Amino acid sequence: MTGPGGRIDEPRPWFVDPLTGQPLETEAEQTRPLPVVRDADPPRRRLRLRPTLGVLGLAVVLAVGTTATYQAKTAPPPPSAHELVLPDPAPATRIRPVIAGWQPVVSDDHPFVYDVPPDWKLEEPDVAIGYETPAGDLVTLQGVARFRRAFCPSTDLSARATAGFTTIDEGEVGGLAQAAEETTLRWAEAAYGRSPKAEVGETGPLPVLDGGTTATAVTTTVVPDPDGPCPAPSVAITAIALPLRALPGSGRYHVLLVLADQEIPGAIARDVVLKMGESIRRE
């Protein structure tokens, strides 16, 4: 009996590609059809949306028929047999809160971290929530935390307060103060309909931990439709906008947005919201 190199006791000559270290085929073996080579493109992230019935108990948006609420979770598609998928490296150290007793919130899509009180519920870093505006645009939050989630039995994923990062393009506003104010107004319209009863407060500076950066904060107060399920008498929408130098070259203002039901027992006070903003730092 003979092997590929002749008799079974004869050594077979092997030639190795110096670049790959793989054995080269003999002249006879090279007459076989060439194998099919497929590109091993990395899997692309997909945004999977599924409708929900409310954030902050804001099912009023469904009553007016102009907006829709979404929760999205980004996840890569399952790899094919021709793709090589390597696991993400584990972080060197666990992110710790800068406010004692609080918990840090991270996002897969924003390079910032902030802290929330211990009784808030954290979503996974790849979860995004948002609303569709009357104009058909989708505004979203990533790096989401919620207070008293599922308090309303008639709506899905309700909460008495919700926080997360959003963005607004540099070219859409005239500066940092306008970025903060415009963000609150867009969310007021998206969450409560085309003409919500809204009162915009004054903007003010807020120092954050990210290298001594000074953010700009503004709170817009909204009166929801009283016919919605589990409505609050009012909602405070606070935007804490970071200057462009917080992420140079991005062309966007990054904004920590907090929507909090007011005039209810245990309502989240503005001082707590501003303390959350002061904890913002780079991941």
C-alpha positions in Angstrom: 0.0 0.0 0.0 1.3 3.4 -0.9 0.7 6.8 0.5 0.4 10.1 -1.3 4.2 10.3 -1.7 4.6 6.7 -3.1 5.2 3.8 -0.7 3.8 4.3 2.7 7.3 4.3 4.3 8.6 7.0 1.9 8.5 10.6 3.3 6.3 13.0 1.4 7.9 16.3 0.4 6.0 19.3 1.7 6.4 22.9 0.6 5.2 25.6 2.9 4.0 29.1 1.9 6.3 31.5 3.8 3.5 34.0 4.3 0.7 31.8 5.6 2.7 28.8 6.9 0.3 26.5 5.1 1.5 23.5 3.0 1.4 24.0 -0.8 -0.2 21.4 -3.1 1.8 19.3 -5.4 1.6 19.8 -9.2 -0.8 16.8 -9.4 -3.1 18.2 -6.7 -3.2 21.6 -8.4 -5.2 20.1 -11.2 -8.2 19.9 -8.9 -10.8 22.7 -9.1 -9.9 25.7 -7.1 -11.8 26.2 -3.8 -14.3 29.0 -3.6 -13.0 32.0 -1.6 -15.5 34.0 0.3 -14.9 37.4 1.9 -15.2 37.3 5.7 -16.9 40.6 6.2 -17.7 41.4 9.8 -21.3 41.1 10.7 -23.2 44.4 10.5 -25.2 45.7 13.4 -28.9 45.7 12.7 -31.5 47.7 14.5 -34.5 45.6 15.4 -37.6 47.7 16.4 -40.6 46.4 18.1 -43.5 48.7 19.3 -44.1 49.2 22.9 -46.9 51.0 24.7 -45.1 53.6 26.7 -42.2 55.1 28.4 -42.8 57.1 31.6 -46.4 56.0 31.3 -46.8 58.2 28.2 -49.4 56.1 26.4 -51.1 59.4 25.6 -48.9 59.4 22.4 -51.0 56.5 21.1 -54.2 58.4 21.8 -53.4 61.3 19.6 -52.4 59.0 16.8 -49.4 60.9 15.8 -46.5 59.1 17.4 -45.3 55.7 18.2 -43.0 54.4 20.9 -40.2 51.9 20.1 -37.7 49.9 22.0 -34.8 48.7 19.9 -32.0 46.3 20.7 -28.9 46.2 18.4 -27.4 42.8 17.8 -25.3 41.3 15.0 -26.8 38.7 12.8 -25.8 35.1 13.3 -22.5 34.4 11.5 -22.4 32.1 8.4 -20.1 29.1 8.1 -17.7 31.2 6.2 -17.3 34.0 8.8 -14.8 34.0 11.6 -16.3 35.7 14.6 -13.9 36.6 17.5 -15.3 37.6 20.9 -15.0 41.2 22.1 -12.1 41.6 24.5 -13.1 41.8 28.1 -12.7 45.2 29.7 -9.6 45.6 31.8 -11.5 47.0 34.7 -15.1 47.3 35.7 -16.6 50.8 35.4 -17.2 52.1 38.9 -19.6 54.9 39.9 -18.2 58.3 40.9 -21.2 58.9 43.2 -21.1 56.6 46.2 -24.0 54.1 46.3 -25.1 55.0 42.8 -24.7 52.8 39.6 -23.0 53.7 36.3 -24.9 53.6 33.0 -23.0 52.8 29.8 -24.1 52.7 26.1 -22.8 50.9 23.1 -23.3 53.9 20.9 -22.1 56.8 23.1 -18.6 57.1 24.6 -19.9 58.5 27.9 -20.9 57.2 31.3 -23.2 58.7 33.9 -24.5 57.5 37.3 -28.1 57.0 38.5 -29.5 56.3 42.0 -29.5 52.7 43.2 -33.3 52.2 42.8 -33.2 52.9 39.0 -33.4 50.0 36.6 -30.6 49.8 34.0 -31.2 48.6 30.4 -28.6 46.6 28.5 -26.0 48.9 26.8 -27.3 47.9 23.3 -30.9 48.9 24.0 -32.4 52.0 22.5 -35.8 53.5 23.2 -37.6 56.3 21.4 -40.5 58.0 19.8 -41.5 58.8 16.2 -42.2 62.5 15.8 -45.3 63.8 13.9 -43.0 64.5 11.0 -41.9 60.8 10.9 -38.5 61.2 12.5 -37.3 58.8 15.2 -35.7 60.2 18.3 -33.9 57.7 20.5 -32.1 57.3 23.7 -29.2 54.9 24.4 -27.6 54.1 27.7 -31.0 53.9 29.3 -32.0 53.8 32.9 -35.5 54.0 34.3 -37.2 54.8 37.7 -40.2 52.8 38.8 -40.4 50.8 35.6 -43.7 49.1 34.8 -45.7 51.1 37.4 -48.7 51.4 35.1 -50.5 48.1 34.4 -52.2 49.4 31.2 -49.0 50.3 29.4 -45.9 48.3 28.5 -42.5 49.3 29.8 -43.9 52.4 31.6 -41.7 54.3 34.0 -41.9 57.4 36.3 -38.6 58.6 34.9 -36.3 57.7 32.0 -32.7 58.8 31.3 -30.4 58.3 28.4 -28.1 59.8 25.8 -29.3 61.4 22.5 -27.6 63.7 20.0 -28.4 66.7 17.8 -26.4 67.7 14.8 -24.2 70.8 15.0 -25.8 72.3 11.8 -29.3 72.1 13.2 -28.8 74.6 16.0 -26.9 77.8 16.7 -25.0 76.8 19.7 -24.9 74.8 22.9 -27.8 76.5 24.7 -30.1 76.1 21.6 -29.0 72.4 21.4 -30.3 71.8 24.9 -33.5 73.7 24.4 -34.3 72.2 21.0 -33.7 68.7 22.3 -36.4 69.2 25.1 -38.9 70.6 22.6 -38.4 67.7 20.1 -39.0 65.2 22.8 -42.0 67.0 24.1 -43.5 67.0 20.7 -42.6 63.3 20.0 -43.8 62.0 23.3 -47.0 64.2 23.7 -48.2 65.1 20.2 -47.8 68.0 17.8 -48.9 70.8 20.2 -48.1 69.9 23.8 -48.5 72.4 26.6 -44.8 73.2 27.2 -42.9 75.8 29.2 -39.2 76.2 28.6 -37.1 77.2 31.5 -33.8 79.1 31.6 -30.6 77.5 30.5 -27.7 77.4 32.9 -24.1 76.0 33.1 -23.4 72.7 34.7 -19.8 71.4 35.4 -19.3 67.8 34.6 -16.5 65.4 35.4 -15.3 65.0 31.8 -12.1 66.9 32.0 -13.6 70.0 33.7 -16.1 70.4 30.8 -19.0 72.8 31.4 -22.4 71.5 30.0 -25.6 73.5 29.5 -28.8 72.4 31.2 -32.4 73.4 30.5 -35.7 72.0 31.8 -39.0 72.1 29.8 -42.2 71.4 31.7 -44.9 69.6 29.8 -48.6 69.0 30.7 -49.7 65.6 29.4 -53.2 64.8 28.1 -55.2 63.8 31.2 -57.1 61.2 29.2 -54.0 59.0 28.8 -53.4 55.9 30.9 -51.6 56.7 34.3 -50.8 60.3 33.4 -48.8 62.6 35.6 -50.0 66.1 36.2 -46.7 67.3 34.6 -43.4 66.0 33.2 -40.0 67.7 33.5 -37.8 67.1 30.4 -34.3 68.1 31.2 -31.5 68.2 28.6 -27.9 68.4 29.7 -25.9 69.2 26.5 -22.2 68.7 26.2 -20.1 71.1 24.1 -18.6 69.9 20.8 -15.1 69.7 22.3 -16.4 66.8 24.5 -16.2 64.7 21.4 -14.1 66.6 18.8 -14.9 66.0 15.2 -18.2 64.2 15.7 -20.3 67.2 14.4 -22.9 66.4 17.0 -23.9 67.7 20.5 -24.2 64.8 22.9 -27.1 65.3 25.3 -28.1 63.5 28.5 -31.9 63.6 28.5 -34.1 62.9 31.6 -37.9 62.7 31.4 -39.4 62.7 34.9 -43.1 62.7 36.0 -43.8 65.5 38.4 -46.4 66.3 41.1 -46.6 62.6 42.1 -45.4 60.9 45.3 -41.6 60.2 45.1 -41.1 62.4 42.0 -37.5 62.8 40.8 -36.3 66.2 41.8 -34.3 68.5 39.5 -31.4 68.4 41.9 -31.1 64.7 41.4 -31.2 65.1 37.7 -28.5 67.7 37.8 -26.4 65.4 40.0 -26.7 62.7 37.3 -25.5 65.3 34.8 -22.5 66.2 36.9 -21.3 62.6 36.9 -21.0 62.5 33.1 -17.5 61.4 32.0 -15.7 59.6 29.1 -16.0 55.8 29.2 
